[in-house]
């Protein structure tokens, strides 16, 4: 480091008989990112509305353990990745627009969104926020990803159909019960 300073490759400030080096200048010299200015937001999501708190906690713990900057916020959602209205994601986007963090980190790409994640990444990039996925998709090729997406669609629509059926069944049972109460 002294040689580099003597050669003028890194700026130095003398304090008495000691040299002081700027950490930013050293980061530029070594090509290391500026970790001090890195503010991270973590986004965790589970599909169900109950019984998956341990999965949310596990995602958060894994992201915190691998953080390379200061974690300034954690956003959580209990909703399908296909659902457009997610309170945690909405808060994340609003705070990204205010410049509160520089990076958004997720464990897997589908945690951010099942489809349309590219649009979210572009919106965040517009606000100078980059998205990092801890576990990127495997190198198995496009067929595996296509099958995963297809299965996600089938599972989502099957869940909605069963939900509609159960709502209709409840409504029918209540109507029948109400009829019995009126005519015993």
mmCIF file with all atom_site columns, C-alpha atoms in Angstrom:
data_model
loop_
_atom_site.group_PDB
_atom_site.id
_atom_site.type_symbol
_atom_site.label_atom_id
_atom_site.label_alt_id
_atom_site.label_comp_id
_atom_site.label_asym_id
_atom_site.label_entity_id
_atom_site.label_seq_id
_atom_site.pdbx_PDB_ins_code
_atom_site.Cartn_x
_atom_site.Cartn_y
_atom_site.Cartn_z
_atom_site.occupancy
_atom_site.B_iso_or_equiv
_atom_site.pdbx_formal_charge
_atom_site.auth_seq_id
_atom_site.auth_comp_id
_atom_site.auth_asym_id
_atom_site.auth_atom_id
_atom_site.pdbx_PDB_model_num
ATOM 1   C CA . UNK A 1 1   ? 0.000   0.000   0.000   1.00 0.00 ? 1   UNK A CA 1
ATOM 2   C CA . UNK A 1 2   ? 2.906   2.337   0.772   1.00 0.00 ? 2   UNK A CA 1
ATOM 3   C CA . UNK A 1 3   ? 4.439   1.580   -2.624  1.00 0.00 ? 3   UNK A CA 1
ATOM 4   C CA . UNK A 1 4   ? 1.143   2.331   -4.364  1.00 0.00 ? 4   UNK A CA 1
ATOM 5   C CA . UNK A 1 5   ? 0.874   5.584   -2.430  1.00 0.00 ? 5   UNK A CA 1
ATOM 6   C CA . UNK A 1 6   ? 4.454   6.508   -3.364  1.00 0.00 ? 6   UNK A CA 1
ATOM 7   C CA . UNK A 1 7   ? 3.655   5.711   -7.019  1.00 0.00 ? 7   UNK A CA 1
ATOM 8   C CA . UNK A 1 8   ? 0.525   7.888   -6.835  1.00 0.00 ? 8   UNK A CA 1
ATOM 9   C CA . UNK A 1 9   ? -1.853  4.966   -7.508  1.00 0.00 ? 9   UNK A CA 1
ATOM 10  C CA . UNK A 1 10  ? -3.759  5.580   -4.284  1.00 0.00 ? 10  UNK A CA 1
ATOM 11  C CA . UNK A 1 11  ? -4.301  8.937   -2.546  1.00 0.00 ? 11  UNK A CA 1
ATOM 12  C CA . UNK A 1 12  ? -2.817  9.342   0.908   1.00 0.00 ? 12  UNK A CA 1
ATOM 13  C CA . UNK A 1 13  ? -3.211  11.888  3.702   1.00 0.00 ? 13  UNK A CA 1
ATOM 14  C CA . UNK A 1 14  ? -0.447  12.364  6.242   1.00 0.00 ? 14  UNK A CA 1
ATOM 15  C CA . UNK A 1 15  ? -1.440  12.740  9.895   1.00 0.00 ? 15  UNK A CA 1
ATOM 16  C CA . UNK A 1 16  ? 1.756   13.468  11.740  1.00 0.00 ? 16  UNK A CA 1
ATOM 17  C CA . UNK A 1 17  ? 4.104   10.656  10.752  1.00 0.00 ? 17  UNK A CA 1
ATOM 18  C CA . UNK A 1 18  ? 1.320   8.237   9.792   1.00 0.00 ? 18  UNK A CA 1
ATOM 19  C CA . UNK A 1 19  ? -0.390  7.711   6.441   1.00 0.00 ? 19  UNK A CA 1
ATOM 20  C CA . UNK A 1 20  ? -4.186  7.600   6.184   1.00 0.00 ? 20  UNK A CA 1
ATOM 21  C CA . UNK A 1 21  ? -5.986  6.030   3.251   1.00 0.00 ? 21  UNK A CA 1
ATOM 22  C CA . UNK A 1 22  ? -9.557  6.557   2.159   1.00 0.00 ? 22  UNK A CA 1
ATOM 23  C CA . UNK A 1 23  ? -11.591 3.331   2.226   1.00 0.00 ? 23  UNK A CA 1
ATOM 24  C CA . UNK A 1 24  ? -13.453 4.513   -0.891  1.00 0.00 ? 24  UNK A CA 1
ATOM 25  C CA . UNK A 1 25  ? -10.146 4.930   -2.757  1.00 0.00 ? 25  UNK A CA 1
ATOM 26  C CA . UNK A 1 26  ? -9.086  1.446   -1.667  1.00 0.00 ? 26  UNK A CA 1
ATOM 27  C CA . UNK A 1 27  ? -12.398 0.016   -2.873  1.00 0.00 ? 27  UNK A CA 1
ATOM 28  C CA . UNK A 1 28  ? -11.844 1.596   -6.283  1.00 0.00 ? 28  UNK A CA 1
ATOM 29  C CA . UNK A 1 29  ? -8.274  0.328   -6.397  1.00 0.00 ? 29  UNK A CA 1
ATOM 30  C CA . UNK A 1 30  ? -9.190  -3.242  -5.461  1.00 0.00 ? 30  UNK A CA 1
ATOM 31  C CA . UNK A 1 31  ? -12.449 -3.335  -7.404  1.00 0.00 ? 31  UNK A CA 1
ATOM 32  C CA . UNK A 1 32  ? -14.434 -4.185  -4.273  1.00 0.00 ? 32  UNK A CA 1
ATOM 33  C CA . UNK A 1 33  ? -17.939 -2.770  -3.968  1.00 0.00 ? 33  UNK A CA 1
ATOM 34  C CA . UNK A 1 34  ? -18.726 -0.038  -1.514  1.00 0.00 ? 34  UNK A CA 1
ATOM 35  C CA . UNK A 1 35  ? -20.198 -2.093  1.309   1.00 0.00 ? 35  UNK A CA 1
ATOM 36  C CA . UNK A 1 36  ? -20.541 0.906   3.620   1.00 0.00 ? 36  UNK A CA 1
ATOM 37  C CA . UNK A 1 37  ? -22.995 2.620   1.271   1.00 0.00 ? 37  UNK A CA 1
ATOM 38  C CA . UNK A 1 38  ? -24.925 -0.557  0.559   1.00 0.00 ? 38  UNK A CA 1
ATOM 39  C CA . UNK A 1 39  ? -28.418 -0.500  2.084   1.00 0.00 ? 39  UNK A CA 1
ATOM 40  C CA . UNK A 1 40  ? -30.383 -3.706  1.660   1.00 0.00 ? 40  UNK A CA 1
ATOM 41  C CA . UNK A 1 41  ? -34.075 -4.483  1.794   1.00 0.00 ? 41  UNK A CA 1
ATOM 42  C CA . UNK A 1 42  ? -35.118 -8.096  2.168   1.00 0.00 ? 42  UNK A CA 1
ATOM 43  C CA . UNK A 1 43  ? -38.313 -9.430  0.603   1.00 0.00 ? 43  UNK A CA 1
ATOM 44  C CA . UNK A 1 44  ? -39.772 -12.722 1.843   1.00 0.00 ? 44  UNK A CA 1
ATOM 45  C CA . UNK A 1 45  ? -43.020 -14.313 0.733   1.00 0.00 ? 45  UNK A CA 1
ATOM 46  C CA . UNK A 1 46  ? -45.024 -17.469 1.289   1.00 0.00 ? 46  UNK A CA 1
ATOM 47  C CA . UNK A 1 47  ? -48.068 -18.499 -0.713  1.00 0.00 ? 47  UNK A CA 1
ATOM 48  C CA . UNK A 1 48  ? -50.339 -19.473 2.165   1.00 0.00 ? 48  UNK A CA 1
ATOM 49  C CA . UNK A 1 49  ? -51.989 -17.172 4.636   1.00 0.00 ? 49  UNK A CA 1
ATOM 50  C CA . UNK A 1 50  ? -51.353 -19.306 7.712   1.00 0.00 ? 50  UNK A CA 1
ATOM 51  C CA . UNK A 1 51  ? -49.039 -21.968 9.048   1.00 0.00 ? 51  UNK A CA 1
ATOM 52  C CA . UNK A 1 52  ? -45.947 -20.875 7.107   1.00 0.00 ? 52  UNK A CA 1
ATOM 53  C CA . UNK A 1 53  ? -44.406 -18.430 9.561   1.00 0.00 ? 53  UNK A CA 1
ATOM 54  C CA . UNK A 1 54  ? -41.360 -20.711 9.923   1.00 0.00 ? 54  UNK A CA 1
ATOM 55  C CA . UNK A 1 55  ? -40.732 -20.460 6.166   1.00 0.00 ? 55  UNK A CA 1
ATOM 56  C CA . UNK A 1 56  ? -40.869 -16.658 6.338   1.00 0.00 ? 56  UNK A CA 1
ATOM 57  C CA . UNK A 1 57  ? -38.454 -16.684 9.262   1.00 0.00 ? 57  UNK A CA 1
ATOM 58  C CA . UNK A 1 58  ? -36.110 -19.126 7.494   1.00 0.00 ? 58  UNK A CA 1
ATOM 59  C CA . UNK A 1 59  ? -36.026 -16.961 4.352   1.00 0.00 ? 59  UNK A CA 1
ATOM 60  C CA . UNK A 1 60  ? -35.283 -13.865 6.409   1.00 0.00 ? 60  UNK A CA 1
ATOM 61  C CA . UNK A 1 61  ? -32.552 -15.608 8.426   1.00 0.00 ? 61  UNK A CA 1
ATOM 62  C CA . UNK A 1 62  ? -30.854 -16.897 5.276   1.00 0.00 ? 62  UNK A CA 1
ATOM 63  C CA . UNK A 1 63  ? -30.905 -13.454 3.665   1.00 0.00 ? 63  UNK A CA 1
ATOM 64  C CA . UNK A 1 64  ? -29.615 -11.750 6.820   1.00 0.00 ? 64  UNK A CA 1
ATOM 65  C CA . UNK A 1 65  ? -26.800 -14.276 7.162   1.00 0.00 ? 65  UNK A CA 1
ATOM 66  C CA . UNK A 1 66  ? -25.595 -13.556 3.636   1.00 0.00 ? 66  UNK A CA 1
ATOM 67  C CA . UNK A 1 67  ? -26.060 -9.765  3.769   1.00 0.00 ? 67  UNK A CA 1
ATOM 68  C CA . UNK A 1 68  ? -23.082 -7.739  2.613   1.00 0.00 ? 68  UNK A CA 1
ATOM 69  C CA . UNK A 1 69  ? -24.495 -4.363  3.625   1.00 0.00 ? 69  UNK A CA 1
ATOM 70  C CA . UNK A 1 70  ? -26.796 -2.860  6.210   1.00 0.00 ? 70  UNK A CA 1
ATOM 71  C CA . UNK A 1 71  ? -30.287 -4.391  6.255   1.00 0.00 ? 71  UNK A CA 1
ATOM 72  C CA . UNK A 1 72  ? -32.597 -1.399  6.527   1.00 0.00 ? 72  UNK A CA 1
ATOM 73  C CA . UNK A 1 73  ? -35.970 -3.079  5.976   1.00 0.00 ? 73  UNK A CA 1
ATOM 74  C CA . UNK A 1 74  ? -37.699 -6.447  5.698   1.00 0.00 ? 74  UNK A CA 1
ATOM 75  C CA . UNK A 1 75  ? -40.889 -6.748  3.675   1.00 0.00 ? 75  UNK A CA 1
ATOM 76  C CA . UNK A 1 76  ? -43.146 -9.774  4.144   1.00 0.00 ? 76  UNK A CA 1
ATOM 77  C CA . UNK A 1 77  ? -46.126 -11.093 2.259   1.00 0.00 ? 77  UNK A CA 1
ATOM 78  C CA . UNK A 1 78  ? -48.449 -14.047 2.711   1.00 0.00 ? 78  UNK A CA 1
ATOM 79  C CA . UNK A 1 79  ? -49.924 -14.236 -0.775  1.00 0.00 ? 79  UNK A CA 1
ATOM 80  C CA . UNK A 1 80  ? -49.595 -15.965 -4.115  1.00 0.00 ? 80  UNK A CA 1
ATOM 81  C CA . UNK A 1 81  ? -46.783 -14.814 -6.368  1.00 0.00 ? 81  UNK A CA 1
ATOM 82  C CA . UNK A 1 82  ? -49.420 -14.337 -9.062  1.00 0.00 ? 82  UNK A CA 1
ATOM 83  C CA . UNK A 1 83  ? -51.416 -11.911 -6.952  1.00 0.00 ? 83  UNK A CA 1
ATOM 84  C CA . UNK A 1 84  ? -50.893 -8.309  -7.999  1.00 0.00 ? 84  UNK A CA 1
ATOM 85  C CA . UNK A 1 85  ? -51.971 -6.734  -4.732  1.00 0.00 ? 85  UNK A CA 1
ATOM 86  C CA . UNK A 1 86  ? -49.419 -7.587  -2.047  1.00 0.00 ? 86  UNK A CA 1
ATOM 87  C CA . UNK A 1 87  ? -49.042 -5.111  0.836   1.00 0.00 ? 87  UNK A CA 1
ATOM 88  C CA . UNK A 1 88  ? -45.382 -5.928  1.501   1.00 0.00 ? 88  UNK A CA 1
ATOM 89  C CA . UNK A 1 89  ? -44.422 -5.527  -2.146  1.00 0.00 ? 89  UNK A CA 1
ATOM 90  C CA . UNK A 1 90  ? -46.413 -2.294  -2.360  1.00 0.00 ? 90  UNK A CA 1
ATOM 91  C CA . UNK A 1 91  ? -44.504 -0.876  0.641   1.00 0.00 ? 91  UNK A CA 1
ATOM 92  C CA . UNK A 1 92  ? -41.205 -2.045  -0.867  1.00 0.00 ? 92  UNK A CA 1
ATOM 93  C CA . UNK A 1 93  ? -41.903 -0.217  -4.151  1.00 0.00 ? 93  UNK A CA 1
ATOM 94  C CA . UNK A 1 94  ? -42.945 2.996   -2.369  1.00 0.00 ? 94  UNK A CA 1
ATOM 95  C CA . UNK A 1 95  ? -39.835 3.033   -0.183  1.00 0.00 ? 95  UNK A CA 1
ATOM 96  C CA . UNK A 1 96  ? -37.597 2.194   -3.162  1.00 0.00 ? 96  UNK A CA 1
ATOM 97  C CA . UNK A 1 97  ? -38.979 5.280   -4.895  1.00 0.00 ? 97  UNK A CA 1
ATOM 98  C CA . UNK A 1 98  ? -37.890 7.339   -1.866  1.00 0.00 ? 98  UNK A CA 1
ATOM 99  C CA . UNK A 1 99  ? -34.333 5.967   -2.165  1.00 0.00 ? 99  UNK A CA 1
ATOM 100 C CA . UNK A 1 100 ? -34.315 4.231   1.209   1.00 0.00 ? 100 UNK A CA 1
ATOM 101 C CA . UNK A 1 101 ? -32.186 1.294   -0.016  1.00 0.00 ? 101 UNK A CA 1
ATOM 102 C CA . UNK A 1 102 ? -29.857 0.337   -2.851  1.00 0.00 ? 102 UNK A CA 1
ATOM 103 C CA . UNK A 1 103 ? -30.511 -3.412  -3.112  1.00 0.00 ? 103 UNK A CA 1
ATOM 104 C CA . UNK A 1 104 ? -33.472 -5.758  -2.776  1.00 0.00 ? 104 UNK A CA 1
ATOM 105 C CA . UNK A 1 105 ? -32.591 -9.342  -1.964  1.00 0.00 ? 105 UNK A CA 1
ATOM 106 C CA . UNK A 1 106 ? -34.764 -12.472 -2.247  1.00 0.00 ? 106 UNK A CA 1
ATOM 107 C CA . UNK A 1 107 ? -33.956 -16.141 -1.701  1.00 0.00 ? 107 UNK A CA 1
ATOM 108 C CA . UNK A 1 108 ? -35.451 -17.303 -5.018  1.00 0.00 ? 108 UNK A CA 1
ATOM 109 C CA . UNK A 1 109 ? -36.668 -15.399 -8.064  1.00 0.00 ? 109 UNK A CA 1
ATOM 110 C CA . UNK A 1 110 ? -40.228 -16.638 -7.684  1.00 0.00 ? 110 UNK A CA 1
ATOM 111 C CA . UNK A 1 111 ? -40.473 -15.070 -4.223  1.00 0.00 ? 111 UNK A CA 1
ATOM 112 C CA . UNK A 1 112 ? -40.563 -11.669 -5.919  1.00 0.00 ? 112 UNK A CA 1
ATOM 113 C CA . UNK A 1 113 ? -43.179 -12.741 -8.477  1.00 0.00 ? 113 UNK A CA 1
ATOM 114 C CA . UNK A 1 114 ? -44.162 -15.885 -10.357 1.00 0.00 ? 114 UNK A CA 1
ATOM 115 C CA . UNK A 1 115 ? -44.522 -13.947 -13.608 1.00 0.00 ? 115 UNK A CA 1
ATOM 116 C CA . UNK A 1 116 ? -43.579 -10.406 -14.444 1.00 0.00 ? 116 UNK A CA 1
ATOM 117 C CA . UNK A 1 117 ? -40.532 -10.251 -12.188 1.00 0.00 ? 117 UNK A CA 1
ATOM 118 C CA . UNK A 1 118 ? -38.705 -8.564  -15.058 1.00 0.00 ? 118 UNK A CA 1
ATOM 119 C CA . UNK A 1 119 ? -41.104 -5.628  -14.862 1.00 0.00 ? 119 UNK A CA 1
ATOM 120 C CA . UNK A 1 120 ? -40.537 -5.279  -11.131 1.00 0.00 ? 120 UNK A CA 1
ATOM 121 C CA . UNK A 1 121 ? -36.766 -5.401  -11.639 1.00 0.00 ? 121 UNK A CA 1
ATOM 122 C CA . UNK A 1 122 ? -37.032 -2.629  -14.268 1.00 0.00 ? 122 UNK A CA 1
ATOM 123 C CA . UNK A 1 123 ? -39.156 -0.452  -11.985 1.00 0.00 ? 123 UNK A CA 1
ATOM 124 C CA . UNK A 1 124 ? -36.667 -0.901  -9.153  1.00 0.00 ? 124 UNK A CA 1
ATOM 125 C CA . UNK A 1 125 ? -33.720 -0.197  -11.494 1.00 0.00 ? 125 UNK A CA 1
ATOM 126 C CA . UNK A 1 126 ? -35.440 3.070   -12.447 1.00 0.00 ? 126 UNK A CA 1
ATOM 127 C CA . UNK A 1 127 ? -35.118 4.015   -8.765  1.00 0.00 ? 127 UNK A CA 1
ATOM 128 C CA . UNK A 1 128 ? -31.453 2.902   -8.714  1.00 0.00 ? 128 UNK A CA 1
ATOM 129 C CA . UNK A 1 129 ? -32.234 -0.271  -6.784  1.00 0.00 ? 129 UNK A CA 1
ATOM 130 C CA . UNK A 1 130 ? -30.815 -3.584  -7.928  1.00 0.00 ? 130 UNK A CA 1
ATOM 131 C CA . UNK A 1 131 ? -32.380 -6.981  -7.257  1.00 0.00 ? 131 UNK A CA 1
ATOM 132 C CA . UNK A 1 132 ? -30.263 -9.898  -6.095  1.00 0.00 ? 132 UNK A CA 1
ATOM 133 C CA . UNK A 1 133 ? -31.459 -13.501 -6.014  1.00 0.00 ? 133 UNK A CA 1
ATOM 134 C CA . UNK A 1 134 ? -29.616 -15.652 -3.504  1.00 0.00 ? 134 UNK A CA 1
ATOM 135 C CA . UNK A 1 135 ? -30.384 -18.965 -5.244  1.00 0.00 ? 135 UNK A CA 1
ATOM 136 C CA . UNK A 1 136 ? -30.506 -18.456 -8.999  1.00 0.00 ? 136 UNK A CA 1
ATOM 137 C CA . UNK A 1 137 ? -32.321 -20.922 -11.250 1.00 0.00 ? 137 UNK A CA 1
ATOM 138 C CA . UNK A 1 138 ? -30.409 -24.078 -12.076 1.00 0.00 ? 138 UNK A CA 1
ATOM 139 C CA . UNK A 1 139 ? -28.636 -24.633 -15.354 1.00 0.00 ? 139 UNK A CA 1
ATOM 140 C CA . UNK A 1 140 ? -31.033 -27.416 -16.379 1.00 0.00 ? 140 UNK A CA 1
ATOM 141 C CA . UNK A 1 141 ? -32.293 -25.336 -19.263 1.00 0.00 ? 141 UNK A CA 1
ATOM 142 C CA . UNK A 1 142 ? -35.527 -23.768 -20.413 1.00 0.00 ? 142 UNK A CA 1
ATOM 143 C CA . UNK A 1 143 ? -37.623 -26.938 -20.273 1.00 0.00 ? 143 UNK A CA 1
ATOM 144 C CA . UNK A 1 144 ? -37.370 -27.235 -16.480 1.00 0.00 ? 144 UNK A CA 1
ATOM 145 C CA . UNK A 1 145 ? -38.264 -23.568 -16.026 1.00 0.00 ? 145 UNK A CA 1
ATOM 146 C CA . UNK A 1 146 ? -41.190 -23.923 -18.441 1.00 0.00 ? 146 UNK A CA 1
ATOM 147 C CA . UNK A 1 147 ? -42.505 -26.950 -16.543 1.00 0.00 ? 147 UNK A CA 1
ATOM 148 C CA . UNK A 1 148 ? -42.127 -25.132 -13.209 1.00 0.00 ? 148 UNK A CA 1
ATOM 149 C CA . UNK A 1 149 ? -44.105 -22.176 -14.562 1.00 0.00 ? 149 UNK A CA 1
ATOM 150 C CA . UNK A 1 150 ? -46.788 -24.470 -15.992 1.00 0.00 ? 150 UNK A CA 1
ATOM 151 C CA . UNK A 1 151 ? -47.140 -26.321 -12.677 1.00 0.00 ? 151 UNK A CA 1
ATOM 152 C CA . UNK A 1 152 ? -47.406 -22.997 -10.845 1.00 0.00 ? 152 UNK A CA 1
ATOM 153 C CA . UNK A 1 153 ? -50.254 -21.936 -13.119 1.00 0.00 ? 153 UNK A CA 1
ATOM 154 C CA . UNK A 1 154 ? -52.072 -25.247 -12.692 1.00 0.00 ? 154 UNK A CA 1
ATOM 155 C CA . UNK A 1 155 ? -51.675 -25.137 -8.898  1.00 0.00 ? 155 UNK A CA 1
ATOM 156 C CA . UNK A 1 156 ? -52.854 -21.530 -8.708  1.00 0.00 ? 156 UNK A CA 1
ATOM 157 C CA . UNK A 1 157 ? -55.954 -22.038 -10.837 1.00 0.00 ? 157 UNK A CA 1
ATOM 158 C CA . UNK A 1 158 ? -56.801 -25.339 -9.134  1.00 0.00 ? 158 UNK A CA 1
ATOM 159 C CA . UNK A 1 159 ? -56.653 -23.546 -5.786  1.00 0.00 ? 159 UNK A CA 1
ATOM 160 C CA . UNK A 1 160 ? -58.962 -20.833 -7.054  1.00 0.00 ? 160 UNK A CA 1
ATOM 161 C CA . UNK A 1 161 ? -61.451 -23.359 -8.451  1.00 0.00 ? 161 UNK A CA 1
ATOM 162 C CA . UNK A 1 162 ? -61.508 -25.291 -5.161  1.00 0.00 ? 162 UNK A CA 1
ATOM 163 C CA . UNK A 1 163 ? -61.904 -22.005 -3.290  1.00 0.00 ? 163 UNK A CA 1
ATOM 164 C CA . UNK A 1 164 ? -64.865 -21.044 -5.483  1.00 0.00 ? 164 UNK A CA 1
ATOM 165 C CA . UNK A 1 165 ? -66.416 -24.455 -4.962  1.00 0.00 ? 165 UNK A CA 1
ATOM 166 C CA . UNK A 1 166 ? -66.059 -24.244 -1.196  1.00 0.00 ? 166 UNK A CA 1
ATOM 167 C CA . UNK A 1 167 ? -67.593 -20.729 -1.147  1.00 0.00 ? 167 UNK A CA 1
ATOM 168 C CA . UNK A 1 168 ? -70.511 -21.983 -3.212  1.00 0.00 ? 168 UNK A CA 1
ATOM 169 C CA . UNK A 1 169 ? -70.920 -25.018 -0.945  1.00 0.00 ? 169 UNK A CA 1
ATOM 170 C CA . UNK A 1 170 ? -70.923 -22.825 2.176   1.00 0.00 ? 170 UNK A CA 1
ATOM 171 C CA . UNK A 1 171 ? -73.465 -20.479 0.598   1.00 0.00 ? 171 UNK A CA 1
ATOM 172 C CA . UNK A 1 172 ? -75.701 -23.432 -0.379  1.00 0.00 ? 172 UNK A CA 1
ATOM 173 C CA . UNK A 1 173 ? -75.462 -25.003 3.104   1.00 0.00 ? 173 UNK A CA 1
ATOM 174 C CA . UNK A 1 174 ? -76.296 -21.692 4.766   1.00 0.00 ? 174 UNK A CA 1
ATOM 175 C CA . UNK A 1 175 ? -79.262 -21.222 2.449   1.00 0.00 ? 175 UNK A CA 1
ATOM 176 C CA . UNK A 1 176 ? -80.508 -24.750 3.222   1.00 0.00 ? 176 UNK A CA 1
ATOM 177 C CA . UNK A 1 177 ? -80.021 -24.192 6.957   1.00 0.00 ? 177 UNK A CA 1
ATOM 178 C CA . UNK A 1 178 ? -81.892 -20.913 6.728   1.00 0.00 ? 178 UNK A CA 1
ATOM 179 C CA . UNK A 1 179 ? -84.765 -22.650 4.903   1.00 0.00 ? 179 UNK A CA 1
ATOM 180 C CA . UNK A 1 180 ? -84.983 -25.307 7.609   1.00 0.00 ? 180 UNK A CA 1
ATOM 181 C CA . UNK A 1 181 ? -85.090 -22.651 10.312  1.00 0.00 ? 181 UNK A CA 1
ATOM 182 C CA . UNK A 1 182 ? -88.022 -20.912 8.612   1.00 0.00 ? 182 UNK A CA 1
ATOM 183 C CA . UNK A 1 183 ? -89.960 -24.166 7.939   1.00 0.00 ? 183 UNK A CA 1
ATOM 184 C CA . UNK A 1 184 ? -89.180 -26.677 10.728  1.00 0.00 ? 184 UNK A CA 1
#
